[in-house]
Amino acid sequence: MMNGLTGKLHTYHAVIALLLAVTGLVLHSQLLREELAFWRAYLSNLHFVLGLLFTFTLGTYVRAAATAWKNSSNMLLPRITVGWLVIAGALSLTGILLFFTVDLYNLTGLGTLTLHRWAAVFGISAGLYHIATGLYSQHSPADESTGTTSQSPQTDRRSFIRWSAAVGALLGGGGLTKWLFGLSANTDLSKTNKKYKDCNKMEPQPSPSLGSLPPAGGGYKGNFEVFTVTPIPCANSETWHFTLSGLVDKPISTNWKGFLDLPRVVQISNFHCITGWSVYNVTYEGISLGQLLDIAGVQAAAKYVKFYSGDGVYTSALSLDQAKLADVMIAVLMDGQPIPSDLGGPARLLVPQMYAYKGVKWLNAIELISEPHIGFWESRGYENDAWVRGLKK
Ligand SMILES: Nc1nc2c(c(=O)[nH]1)N[C@H]1C(S)=C(S)[C@@H](COP(=O)(O)O)O[C@H]1N2
Ligand SMILES: [Mo]
């Protein structure tokens, strides 16, 4: 079977793979989004460091595979090893690209995170299969390289175990795929949230202007994942209220009807979450924040803009310069339709040049302040200047 060094290397590789699977699944889980918020940024760094260690051991495995290929008359083992190398290589590569937020969408039509998730499905299934068959073969050392073909009861039992392990891994992989990719919001929480998807009762609905419907961008590409640290708040036009206050000459305080009377613009922009998924070519219609600030008259003492959500928990902030960027808007329509409640409707902030954690959903208040404010995710490890890496400013 395995000699000392390979054995140790194998244990090391296995432990790291297990830790990677666990941290990866926790990072993916929406259920733990609020509970683990404080740890999230650190957990993703840990996941990356583990991934690097994992990648380093791959090199040694390439050599082991080559030797096995040469020495073995039984082609099963080398094939498995090579298969594992391909999967682990894909996981490592997409993981590293994710860390440096390199988007493969233009190249592959799939976001880097989607590719990483597919690799994880294959990797975890292969791992499960390997555990099941490997546990057995440890009790029968004759197994690995002799390549016996005689139909002994041993062989029958062995192939039975192989087959059950394969079926188990397939089922496990299927379940995992469903969980990882299920609809666009892929989580247990989304089941309870589904009924909140369109829970807003806003009258009248904003009527789309030219370019908004049909959407000038031709319809968005990709999938939004519903990210929220709170239950989704449902709004109705009777109770919904918006304020712009703080260091301004003419504070704004308005109901839904008055809000819809504010001038709107249409733009096509991309949407990037820092965890690695993106949505492209979304046609948004909404109120330009810069224009709104002009209407309100920003006082000289104001240096920062703070944003509040109707969920009562989430906040974020921009510097005044950032807030005045031409494409920062309070969106009310997406591809010509009212923004669904799970995606932040009736009104959400958009800062296309920054990661979407700046894009406060269920936006209902803006305040001009003189001191910096550190928002929800910003106070939990995400950078306050959230420029999307690799985007030209
Ligand atoms: N109120 C509120 N706004 C929020 C969040 C949130 O949890 N609560 N999550 C942010 C993050 S991290 C992202 S990636 C986007 C996700 O937007 P979506 O749910 O519409 O896809 O919303 C941002 N705005
Ligand atoms: Mo995000």
Tab-separated table of C-alpha atoms and ligand atoms in Angstrom:
chain	number	residue	atom	x	y	z
A	1	MET	CA	0.000	0.000	0.000
A	2	MET	CA	1.438	3.310	1.019
A	3	ASN	CA	4.847	3.859	2.419
A	4	GLY	CA	5.530	6.269	5.275
A	5	LEU	CA	5.976	9.506	3.383
A	6	THR	CA	3.131	9.001	0.928
A	7	GLY	CA	0.950	7.969	3.836
A	8	LYS	CA	1.707	11.140	5.753
A	9	LEU	CA	1.248	13.229	2.659
A	10	HIS	CA	-2.061	11.525	2.055
A	11	THR	CA	-3.275	12.237	5.594
A	12	TYR	CA	-2.185	15.858	5.287
A	13	HIS	CA	-3.924	16.210	1.922
A	14	ALA	CA	-7.074	14.537	3.258
A	15	VAL	CA	-7.291	16.726	6.356
A	16	ILE	CA	-6.833	19.897	4.312
A	17	ALA	CA	-9.400	18.752	1.759
A	18	LEU	CA	-11.884	18.095	4.547
A	19	LEU	CA	-11.277	21.511	6.128
A	20	LEU	CA	-11.654	23.113	2.718
A	21	ALA	CA	-14.955	21.367	2.116
A	22	VAL	CA	-16.291	22.378	5.530
A	23	THR	CA	-15.202	26.027	5.341
A	24	GLY	CA	-16.375	26.238	1.726
A	25	LEU	CA	-19.834	24.908	2.538
A	26	VAL	CA	-20.141	27.227	5.537
A	27	LEU	CA	-19.117	30.193	3.369
A	28	HIS	CA	-21.737	29.201	0.850
A	29	SER	CA	-24.529	28.705	3.346
A	30	GLN	CA	-27.026	31.527	3.511
A	31	LEU	CA	-28.392	30.174	6.754
A	32	LEU	CA	-25.285	31.209	8.628
A	33	ARG	CA	-24.963	34.573	6.913
A	34	GLU	CA	-26.130	36.623	9.835
A	35	GLU	CA	-24.839	34.392	12.650
A	36	LEU	CA	-21.375	34.119	11.168
A	37	ALA	CA	-21.196	37.617	9.735
A	38	PHE	CA	-18.416	38.632	12.065
A	39	TRP	CA	-16.239	35.689	11.019
A	40	ARG	CA	-17.050	35.689	7.375
A	41	ALA	CA	-14.182	37.742	5.948
A	42	TYR	CA	-11.691	35.842	8.136
A	43	LEU	CA	-13.241	32.514	7.226
A	44	SER	CA	-12.821	33.259	3.551
A	45	ASN	CA	-9.157	34.146	4.135
A	46	LEU	CA	-8.694	30.885	6.044
A	47	HIS	CA	-10.343	29.020	3.183
A	48	PHE	CA	-7.877	30.634	0.793
A	49	VAL	CA	-4.802	29.763	2.899
A	50	LEU	CA	-6.008	26.164	3.198
A	51	GLY	CA	-6.483	26.187	-0.564
A	52	LEU	CA	-2.881	27.277	-1.056
A	53	LEU	CA	-1.587	24.466	1.176
A	54	PHE	CA	-3.793	22.084	-0.777
A	55	THR	CA	-2.409	23.362	-4.064
A	56	PHE	CA	1.171	22.850	-2.900
A	57	THR	CA	0.585	19.156	-2.177
A	58	LEU	CA	-0.843	18.711	-5.660
A	59	GLY	CA	2.631	18.925	-7.138
A	60	THR	CA	3.727	15.923	-5.110
A	61	TYR	CA	0.649	14.100	-6.296
A	62	VAL	CA	1.548	14.702	-9.900
A	63	ARG	CA	4.755	12.760	-9.260
A	64	ALA	CA	2.953	10.012	-7.371
A	65	ALA	CA	0.495	9.668	-10.220
A	66	ALA	CA	3.263	9.477	-12.797
A	67	THR	CA	5.022	6.722	-10.842
A	68	ALA	CA	1.791	4.821	-10.350
A	69	TRP	CA	1.048	5.101	-14.037
A	70	LYS	CA	4.416	3.607	-14.929
A	71	ASN	CA	4.489	0.840	-12.346
A	72	SER	CA	0.935	-0.327	-12.238
A	73	SER	CA	-0.636	-2.963	-14.410
A	74	ASN	CA	-4.001	-2.004	-12.951
A	75	MET	CA	-5.011	1.208	-14.680
A	76	LEU	CA	-7.741	2.035	-12.184
A	77	LEU	CA	-5.485	3.631	-9.592
A	78	PRO	CA	-3.628	5.986	-11.930
A	79	ARG	CA	-6.858	6.936	-13.617
A	80	ILE	CA	-8.403	7.846	-10.297
A	81	THR	CA	-5.338	9.834	-9.347
A	82	VAL	CA	-5.311	11.702	-12.638
A	83	GLY	CA	-9.022	12.376	-12.338
A	84	TRP	CA	-8.451	13.754	-8.876
A	85	LEU	CA	-5.612	15.909	-10.183
A	86	VAL	CA	-7.867	17.427	-12.807
A	87	ILE	CA	-10.604	18.220	-10.279
A	88	ALA	CA	-8.201	19.464	-7.622
A	89	GLY	CA	-6.374	21.521	-10.239
A	90	ALA	CA	-9.644	23.126	-11.350
A	91	LEU	CA	-10.559	23.841	-7.721
A	92	SER	CA	-7.162	25.393	-7.027
A	93	LEU	CA	-7.092	27.483	-10.169
A	94	THR	CA	-10.616	28.869	-9.822
A	95	GLY	CA	-10.008	29.412	-6.102
A	96	ILE	CA	-6.890	31.465	-6.738
A	97	LEU	CA	-8.639	33.445	-9.484
A	98	LEU	CA	-11.520	34.053	-7.076
A	99	PHE	CA	-9.180	35.414	-4.445
A	100	PHE	CA	-7.725	37.855	-6.916
A	101	THR	CA	-11.271	38.475	-8.226
A	102	VAL	CA	-10.430	37.562	-11.780
A	103	ASP	CA	-13.666	37.154	-13.678
A	104	LEU	CA	-13.771	34.367	-16.241
A	105	TYR	CA	-17.210	35.298	-17.509
A	106	ASN	CA	-16.033	36.812	-20.781
A	107	LEU	CA	-13.935	33.754	-21.469
A	108	THR	CA	-16.260	30.962	-20.381
A	109	GLY	CA	-19.754	32.438	-20.139
A	110	LEU	CA	-19.724	31.280	-16.513
A	111	GLY	CA	-18.559	33.289	-13.532
A	112	THR	CA	-15.455	32.125	-11.666
A	113	LEU	CA	-17.537	31.254	-8.610
A	114	THR	CA	-19.856	29.067	-10.693
A	115	LEU	CA	-16.867	27.179	-12.064
A	116	HIS	CA	-15.443	26.835	-8.549
A	117	ARG	CA	-18.757	25.433	-7.329
A	118	TRP	CA	-18.915	22.873	-10.134
A	119	ALA	CA	-15.381	21.808	-9.330
A	120	ALA	CA	-16.449	21.512	-5.671
A	121	VAL	CA	-19.369	19.264	-6.609
A	122	PHE	CA	-17.014	16.905	-8.443
A	123	GLY	CA	-14.321	17.235	-5.799
A	124	ILE	CA	-16.575	16.459	-2.844
A	125	SER	CA	-18.250	13.564	-4.683
A	126	ALA	CA	-14.856	12.149	-5.648
A	127	GLY	CA	-13.728	12.589	-2.046
A	128	LEU	CA	-16.760	10.695	-0.742
A	129	TYR	CA	-16.168	7.897	-3.229
A	130	HIS	CA	-12.529	7.775	-2.300
A	131	ILE	CA	-13.285	7.592	1.424
A	132	ALA	CA	-15.796	4.784	0.933
A	133	THR	CA	-13.588	2.645	-1.290
A	134	GLY	CA	-10.342	3.581	0.466
A	135	LEU	CA	-11.614	2.571	3.902
A	136	TYR	CA	-12.345	-0.849	2.506
A	137	SER	CA	-9.109	-1.323	0.621
A	138	GLN	CA	-7.140	-0.582	3.770
A	139	HIS	CA	-8.368	-3.895	5.095
A	140	SER	CA	-7.243	-5.724	1.980
A	141	PRO	CA	-3.748	-4.579	1.139
A	142	ALA	CA	-3.585	-6.989	-1.786
A	143	ASP	CA	-6.051	-4.763	-3.566
A	144	GLU	CA	-4.171	-1.841	-4.985
A	145	SER	CA	-1.641	-2.968	-7.537
A	146	THR	CA	-1.906	-6.700	-8.131
A	147	GLY	CA	-4.643	-6.355	-10.693
A	148	THR	CA	-6.034	-9.829	-10.076
A	149	THR	CA	-8.858	-10.749	-12.354
A	150	SER	CA	-9.994	-14.005	-10.791
A	151	GLN	CA	-13.619	-13.967	-9.712
A	152	SER	CA	-13.038	-14.616	-6.040
A	153	PRO	CA	-15.711	-13.658	-3.475
A	154	GLN	CA	-13.181	-10.995	-2.480
A	155	THR	CA	-13.469	-9.393	-5.917
A	156	ASP	CA	-17.259	-9.604	-5.874
A	157	ARG	CA	-17.382	-7.897	-2.565
A	158	ARG	CA	-14.890	-5.325	-3.699
A	159	SER	CA	-16.814	-4.394	-6.824
A	160	PHE	CA	-20.028	-4.308	-4.820
A	161	ILE	CA	-18.450	-1.771	-2.514
A	162	ARG	CA	-17.102	0.206	-5.449
A	163	TRP	CA	-20.529	0.327	-7.032
A	164	SER	CA	-22.337	1.319	-3.849
A	165	ALA	CA	-19.706	3.973	-3.217
A	166	ALA	CA	-20.178	5.295	-6.748
A	167	VAL	CA	-23.953	5.422	-6.336
A	168	GLY	CA	-23.549	7.087	-2.943
A	169	ALA	CA	-21.162	9.655	-4.344
A	170	LEU	CA	-23.517	10.317	-7.260
A	171	LEU	CA	-26.473	10.872	-4.944
A	172	GLY	CA	-24.356	12.989	-2.618
A	173	GLY	CA	-23.080	15.003	-5.585
A	174	GLY	CA	-26.613	15.479	-6.902
A	175	GLY	CA	-27.831	16.733	-3.547
A	176	LEU	CA	-24.846	19.022	-3.273
A	177	THR	CA	-25.442	20.416	-6.768
A	178	LYS	CA	-29.035	21.117	-5.924
A	179	TRP	CA	-28.039	22.893	-2.763
A	180	LEU	CA	-25.231	24.875	-4.372
A	181	PHE	CA	-27.131	25.925	-7.461
A	182	GLY	CA	-30.775	25.622	-6.412
A	183	LEU	CA	-32.675	28.303	-8.337
A	184	SER	CA	-30.900	31.599	-8.041
A	185	ALA	CA	-31.033	31.761	-4.287
A	186	ASN	CA	-29.627	28.481	-3.279
A	187	THR	CA	-30.361	28.082	0.334
A	188	ASP	CA	-32.607	26.808	3.031
A	189	LEU	CA	-33.479	30.339	3.996
A	190	SER	CA	-34.634	31.091	0.458
A	191	LYS	CA	-37.434	28.574	0.887
A	192	THR	CA	-38.921	30.632	3.663
A	193	ASN	CA	-38.070	33.757	1.719
A	194	LYS	CA	-39.723	32.675	-1.493
A	195	LYS	CA	-43.038	33.973	-0.293
A	196	TYR	CA	-41.329	37.318	0.291
A	197	LYS	CA	-39.969	37.512	-3.220
A	198	ASP	CA	-42.720	39.838	-4.337
A	199	CYS	CA	-44.229	40.872	-1.060
A	200	ASN	CA	-44.109	44.617	-1.806
A	201	LYS	CA	-47.457	46.331	-2.365
A	202	MET	CA	-46.505	49.592	-4.020
A	203	GLU	CA	-49.133	51.742	-5.731
A	204	PRO	CA	-48.647	53.145	-8.261
A	205	GLN	CA	-45.796	51.196	-9.768
A	206	PRO	CA	-43.089	53.307	-11.374
A	207	SER	CA	-43.747	53.619	-15.086
A	208	PRO	CA	-40.668	52.775	-17.130
A	209	SER	CA	-39.245	55.475	-19.349
A	210	LEU	CA	-37.642	55.100	-22.744
A	211	GLY	CA	-34.695	52.709	-22.664
A	212	SER	CA	-35.999	51.001	-19.565
A	213	LEU	CA	-38.648	48.917	-21.304
A	214	PRO	CA	-37.704	47.120	-23.437
A	215	PRO	CA	-34.414	47.174	-21.539
A	216	ALA	CA	-31.707	48.975	-23.489
A	217	GLY	CA	-29.187	46.418	-22.190
A	218	GLY	CA	-31.139	43.604	-23.817
A	219	GLY	CA	-31.890	41.836	-20.509
A	220	TYR	CA	-29.413	41.008	-17.783
A	221	LYS	CA	-27.035	38.036	-17.952
A	222	GLY	CA	-26.265	35.880	-14.938
A	223	ASN	CA	-28.106	35.182	-11.698
A	224	PHE	CA	-28.650	37.274	-8.645
A	225	GLU	CA	-28.111	35.424	-5.424
A	226	VAL	CA	-30.352	36.745	-2.702
A	227	PHE	CA	-28.032	37.958	0.005
A	228	THR	CA	-29.499	39.333	3.173
A	229	VAL	CA	-28.455	39.408	6.802
A	230	THR	CA	-32.031	39.958	7.970
A	231	PRO	CA	-35.461	38.644	7.036
A	232	ILE	CA	-36.777	40.438	3.967
A	233	PRO	CA	-38.848	43.491	4.919
A	234	CYS	CA	-42.061	43.890	2.914
A	235	ALA	CA	-43.115	47.411	1.996
A	236	ASN	CA	-46.373	49.028	0.988
A	237	SER	CA	-46.975	52.480	-0.395
A	238	GLU	CA	-49.022	53.558	2.648
A	239	THR	CA	-46.224	53.053	5.138
A	240	TRP	CA	-43.095	53.399	2.996
A	241	HIS	CA	-41.222	56.614	3.629
A	242	PHE	CA	-37.950	58.100	2.445
A	243	THR	CA	-35.795	60.780	4.021
A	244	LEU	CA	-32.623	62.588	3.066
A	245	SER	CA	-31.342	64.496	6.065
A	246	GLY	CA	-28.284	65.652	7.960
A	247	LEU	CA	-25.973	68.340	6.644
A	248	VAL	CA	-28.174	69.583	3.798
A	249	ASP	CA	-29.988	72.896	3.207
A	250	LYS	CA	-33.293	71.359	2.100
A	251	PRO	CA	-33.938	67.959	3.718
A	252	ILE	CA	-36.222	65.647	1.778
A	253	SER	CA	-38.979	63.658	3.428
A	254	THR	CA	-41.435	61.983	1.123
A	255	ASN	CA	-43.875	59.145	0.678
A	256	TRP	CA	-43.821	56.750	-2.271
A	257	LYS	CA	-45.834	58.998	-4.558
A	258	GLY	CA	-43.550	61.967	-3.992
A	259	PHE	CA	-40.512	59.727	-4.420
A	260	LEU	CA	-41.729	58.687	-7.865
A	261	ASP	CA	-42.000	62.358	-8.851
A	262	LEU	CA	-38.239	62.796	-8.507
A	263	PRO	CA	-36.390	62.846	-11.854
A	264	ARG	CA	-35.073	59.464	-12.993
A	265	VAL	CA	-32.342	58.244	-15.314
A	266	VAL	CA	-31.682	54.944	-17.092
A	267	GLN	CA	-28.330	53.172	-17.156
A	268	ILE	CA	-26.853	49.799	-18.001
A	269	SER	CA	-24.474	48.480	-15.388
A	270	ASN	CA	-22.843	45.356	-14.018
A	271	PHE	CA	-23.258	44.025	-10.508
A	272	HIS	CA	-20.368	42.409	-8.631
A	273	CYS	CA	-20.555	40.647	-5.281
A	274	ILE	CA	-17.224	40.335	-3.517
A	275	THR	CA	-17.802	36.602	-2.980
A	276	GLY	CA	-17.272	36.130	-6.707
A	277	TRP	CA	-20.570	36.185	-8.560
A	278	SER	CA	-21.589	38.892	-11.008
A	279	VAL	CA	-24.592	39.912	-13.065
A	280	TYR	CA	-24.054	41.743	-16.337
A	281	ASN	CA	-25.855	44.313	-18.442
A	282	VAL	CA	-28.630	45.157	-16.044
A	283	THR	CA	-30.782	48.034	-17.247
A	284	TYR	CA	-31.600	50.068	-14.168
A	285	GLU	CA	-33.862	53.060	-13.847
A	286	GLY	CA	-33.761	55.247	-10.795
A	287	ILE	CA	-32.810	58.510	-9.170
A	288	SER	CA	-29.251	59.689	-9.679
A	289	LEU	CA	-27.799	60.201	-6.207
A	290	GLY	CA	-25.692	63.140	-7.420
A	291	GLN	CA	-28.792	64.903	-8.732
A	292	LEU	CA	-30.664	64.217	-5.519
A	293	LEU	CA	-27.807	65.674	-3.472
A	294	ASP	CA	-27.887	68.770	-5.673
A	295	ILE	CA	-31.610	69.151	-5.087
A	296	ALA	CA	-31.065	68.911	-1.330
A	297	GLY	CA	-28.082	71.269	-1.281
A	298	VAL	CA	-25.142	69.648	0.474
A	299	GLN	CA	-23.545	71.831	3.161
A	300	ALA	CA	-19.793	72.428	3.252
A	301	ALA	CA	-19.365	70.468	6.487
A	302	ALA	CA	-20.722	67.275	4.903
A	303	LYS	CA	-17.995	64.798	3.983
A	304	TYR	CA	-19.727	61.417	3.934
A	305	VAL	CA	-23.047	59.933	2.931
A	306	LYS	CA	-24.632	57.258	5.105
A	307	PHE	CA	-27.278	54.856	3.834
A	308	TYR	CA	-29.940	53.111	5.904
A	309	SER	CA	-32.027	50.073	5.066
A	310	GLY	CA	-35.660	49.454	5.917
A	311	ASP	CA	-34.477	46.232	7.569
A	312	GLY	CA	-33.278	48.382	10.472
A	313	VAL	CA	-29.889	46.653	10.581
A	314	TYR	CA	-27.903	47.135	7.411
A	315	THR	CA	-26.018	50.351	6.682
A	316	SER	CA	-23.217	51.467	4.421
A	317	ALA	CA	-21.528	54.730	3.493
A	318	LEU	CA	-19.624	56.533	0.758
A	319	SER	CA	-17.412	59.573	0.725
A	320	LEU	CA	-19.087	62.583	-0.852
A	321	ASP	CA	-16.894	62.255	-3.965
A	322	GLN	CA	-17.808	58.604	-4.375
A	323	ALA	CA	-21.493	59.382	-3.867
A	324	LYS	CA	-21.338	61.910	-6.710
A	325	LEU	CA	-20.080	59.414	-9.271
A	326	ALA	CA	-22.373	59.625	-12.270
A	327	ASP	CA	-23.555	56.007	-12.085
A	328	VAL	CA	-24.504	55.895	-8.396
A	329	MET	CA	-28.287	55.606	-8.281
A	330	ILE	CA	-31.291	54.693	-6.198
A	331	ALA	CA	-32.888	52.148	-8.491
A	332	VAL	CA	-36.611	51.422	-8.645
A	333	LEU	CA	-36.749	49.448	-11.906
A	334	MET	CA	-34.627	46.595	-13.164
A	335	ASP	CA	-34.951	45.651	-16.825
A	336	GLY	CA	-38.157	47.674	-16.835
A	337	GLN	CA	-39.748	45.840	-13.884
A	338	PRO	CA	-40.141	46.948	-10.265
A	339	ILE	CA	-37.255	45.542	-8.242
A	340	PRO	CA	-38.520	42.409	-6.443
A	341	SER	CA	-38.534	42.626	-2.664
A	342	ASP	CA	-35.853	39.964	-2.256
A	343	LEU	CA	-33.501	41.985	-4.451
A	344	GLY	CA	-34.003	45.145	-2.427
A	345	GLY	CA	-37.162	46.710	-3.861
A	346	PRO	CA	-38.960	49.041	-3.822
A	347	ALA	CA	-35.733	51.089	-3.849
A	348	ARG	CA	-32.112	50.015	-3.570
A	349	LEU	CA	-28.782	51.738	-3.847
A	350	LEU	CA	-26.403	50.895	-6.701
A	351	VAL	CA	-22.714	51.659	-6.776
A	352	PRO	CA	-21.651	49.774	-9.916
A	353	GLN	CA	-17.931	50.505	-9.580
A	354	MET	CA	-17.873	49.043	-6.082
A	355	TYR	CA	-18.687	45.627	-4.648
A	356	ALA	CA	-22.374	45.154	-4.103
A	357	TYR	CA	-22.181	45.283	-0.312
A	358	LYS	CA	-22.308	49.053	-0.900
A	359	GLY	CA	-25.666	48.554	-2.625
A	360	VAL	CA	-27.988	48.895	0.359
A	361	LYS	CA	-31.254	47.073	-0.258
A	362	TRP	CA	-34.610	48.453	0.945
A	363	LEU	CA	-32.982	51.861	1.076
A	364	ASN	CA	-35.186	54.273	3.014
A	365	ALA	CA	-32.904	56.956	4.441
A	366	ILE	CA	-29.779	58.875	3.534
A	367	GLU	CA	-27.864	61.096	5.893
A	368	LEU	CA	-25.094	63.598	5.159
A	369	ILE	CA	-22.485	63.427	7.895
A	370	SER	CA	-19.089	64.924	8.679
A	371	GLU	CA	-17.349	61.841	10.112
A	372	PRO	CA	-16.854	58.488	8.389
A	373	HIS	CA	-19.370	55.739	9.039
A	374	ILE	CA	-18.302	52.092	8.876
A	375	GLY	CA	-21.156	49.987	7.530
A	376	PHE	CA	-22.383	46.455	8.253
A	377	TRP	CA	-19.898	44.434	6.199
A	378	GLU	CA	-17.223	47.112	6.384
A	379	SER	CA	-17.098	46.661	10.144
A	380	ARG	CA	-16.750	42.919	9.643
A	381	GLY	CA	-13.601	42.870	7.560
A	382	TYR	CA	-14.644	44.171	4.139
A	383	GLU	CA	-12.849	47.231	2.849
A	384	ASN	CA	-14.540	50.595	3.221
A	385	ASP	CA	-13.295	51.680	-0.207
A	386	ALA	CA	-14.948	48.846	-2.045
A	387	TRP	CA	-13.681	49.435	-5.588
A	388	VAL	CA	-14.130	46.360	-7.726
A	389	ARG	CA	-10.622	45.056	-8.348
A	390	GLY	CA	-9.609	45.046	-11.984
A	391	LEU	CA	-12.172	47.678	-12.949
A	392	LYS	CA	-10.862	50.910	-14.372
A	393	LYS	CA	-12.023	53.951	-12.473
B	1	LIG	N1	-30.160	45.662	3.459
B	1	LIG	C1	-29.211	44.871	2.921
B	1	LIG	N2	-28.583	45.263	1.796
B	1	LIG	C2	-27.610	44.494	1.229
B	1	LIG	C3	-27.218	43.270	1.828
B	1	LIG	C4	-27.892	42.870	3.018
B	1	LIG	O1	-27.612	41.811	3.599
B	1	LIG	N3	-28.882	43.682	3.530
B	1	LIG	N4	-26.226	42.496	1.253
B	1	LIG	C5	-25.313	43.185	0.324
B	1	LIG	C6	-24.498	42.259	-0.437
B	1	LIG	S1	-23.149	41.588	0.330
B	1	LIG	C7	-24.758	42.001	-1.760
B	1	LIG	S2	-23.713	41.015	-2.700
B	1	LIG	C8	-25.955	42.526	-2.424
B	1	LIG	C9	-26.762	41.361	-2.960
B	1	LIG	O2	-27.843	41.837	-3.670
B	1	LIG	P1	-29.010	40.852	-4.124
B	1	LIG	O3	-29.516	40.141	-2.905
B	1	LIG	O4	-30.020	41.728	-4.754
B	1	LIG	O5	-28.420	39.887	-5.096
B	1	LIG	O6	-26.759	43.304	-1.559
B	1	LIG	C10	-26.071	44.101	-0.620
B	1	LIG	N5	-27.027	44.919	0.087
B	2	MO	MO	-21.893	40.602	-1.345
